[in-house]
Amino acid sequence: KQGKGRVMRIAIEEMHEGIELEGIVRSIKPYGAFIDVGSSTDGLLHISHMLPMHREHVGNNLVVTASEGEKVLVEIISVDLEQRRFALREVEVREVVVPKA
């Protein structure tokens, strides 16, 4: 899906487990969110792989609290080239400490 506002930064063929990418939440589903990481298709961020700040318990159910358009940092956890899809997990933004010279 070459959608509006999509900037190609990585081809699905270049993806592999462990790559961290900044993405944008494109759509919310009951089971998670689809994230635009700059590929031809959005990746699935399953609710079980979201940080606690983007999900909450309502009764016995987990509910997505992330918002469309929100930026998230994700890691690729699987790539299916045949189906042209990939799965993600959300990672915390780490503060980069630059040593003083």
Coordinates of C-alpha atoms in Angstrom, one line a residue:
K1 CA 0.0 0.0 0.0
Q2 CA 1.8 3.1 -1.2
G3 CA -0.4 5.5 0.8
K4 CA -0.6 9.2 1.5
G5 CA 2.4 10.4 3.5
R6 CA 4.3 7.2 3.1
V7 CA 8.1 7.6 2.6
M8 CA 9.9 4.5 1.5
R9 CA 12.9 3.9 3.8
I10 CA 13.3 0.1 3.9
A11 CA 12.2 -2.6 1.5
I12 CA 10.7 -5.7 3.1
E13 CA 13.5 -7.8 1.4
E14 CA 16.0 -5.8 3.5
M15 CA 14.3 -6.5 6.8
H16 CA 15.4 -9.1 9.4
E17 CA 14.8 -9.8 13.0
G18 CA 16.4 -7.3 15.4
I19 CA 16.2 -4.2 13.3
E20 CA 14.8 -1.2 15.3
L21 CA 12.8 1.4 13.3
E22 CA 10.8 4.5 14.1
G23 CA 7.2 4.1 12.9
I24 CA 3.9 5.8 12.9
V25 CA 0.6 4.1 14.1
R26 CA -1.6 4.0 10.9
S27 CA -4.6 2.0 12.2
I28 CA -5.8 0.5 15.5
K29 CA -7.5 -2.9 15.7
P30 CA -8.8 -4.9 18.7
Y31 CA -5.7 -7.2 18.4
G32 CA -3.1 -4.5 18.0
A33 CA -2.0 -1.8 15.6
F34 CA -0.5 -1.5 12.1
I35 CA 2.7 0.5 12.0
D36 CA 4.2 2.4 9.0
V37 CA 7.9 1.9 9.2
G38 CA 8.6 3.1 5.7
S39 CA 8.0 -0.1 3.8
S40 CA 5.5 -0.9 1.1
T41 CA 3.2 -2.5 3.7
D42 CA 2.5 -1.8 7.3
G43 CA 3.8 -4.1 10.1
L44 CA 1.6 -5.7 12.8
L45 CA 2.3 -4.7 16.3
H46 CA 0.3 -7.2 18.3
I47 CA -1.2 -5.9 21.5
S48 CA 0.9 -8.4 23.5
H49 CA 4.0 -6.8 22.2
M50 CA 3.0 -3.2 23.0
L51 CA 4.5 -1.3 25.9
P52 CA 2.2 -0.8 28.9
M53 CA 1.7 2.8 28.1
H54 CA -0.1 1.8 24.8
R55 CA -2.4 -0.8 26.3
E56 CA -4.6 -1.2 29.3
H57 CA -6.8 -3.8 31.0
V58 CA -10.5 -3.2 30.8
G59 CA -12.2 -6.0 32.7
N60 CA -10.5 -9.2 31.5
N61 CA -9.5 -7.7 28.1
L62 CA -6.4 -5.8 26.9
V63 CA -7.3 -2.6 25.0
V64 CA -5.1 -0.6 22.7
T65 CA -4.6 3.0 24.0
A66 CA -2.1 4.1 21.3
S67 CA -3.4 6.8 18.9
E68 CA -3.3 6.9 15.1
G69 CA -0.5 9.2 14.0
E70 CA 1.6 8.5 17.1
K71 CA 5.3 7.8 16.7
V72 CA 6.6 4.5 18.2
L73 CA 9.9 2.7 18.3
V74 CA 9.6 -0.9 17.2
E75 CA 11.8 -3.9 16.6
I76 CA 11.2 -6.4 13.8
I77 CA 10.5 -9.9 15.3
S78 CA 9.6 -11.8 12.2
V79 CA 9.5 -11.4 8.4
D80 CA 7.4 -13.5 6.0
L81 CA 8.7 -12.6 2.5
E82 CA 6.2 -15.0 0.8
Q83 CA 3.2 -13.3 2.4
R84 CA 5.0 -9.9 2.3
R85 CA 4.2 -9.1 6.0
F86 CA 6.2 -8.6 9.2
A87 CA 5.6 -8.5 12.9
L88 CA 6.9 -6.0 15.4
R89 CA 7.4 -5.5 19.1
E90 CA 7.5 -2.0 20.7
V91 CA 10.7 -1.0 22.4
E92 CA 11.3 1.8 24.9
V93 CA 13.2 4.8 23.6
R94 CA 16.5 4.7 25.4
E95 CA 18.4 7.9 26.3
V96 CA 21.6 8.1 24.4
V97 CA 24.5 9.2 26.7
V98 CA 27.3 10.9 24.9
P99 CA 30.6 10.8 26.9
K100 CA 32.1 14.2 27.6
A101 CA 35.4 14.8 25.9

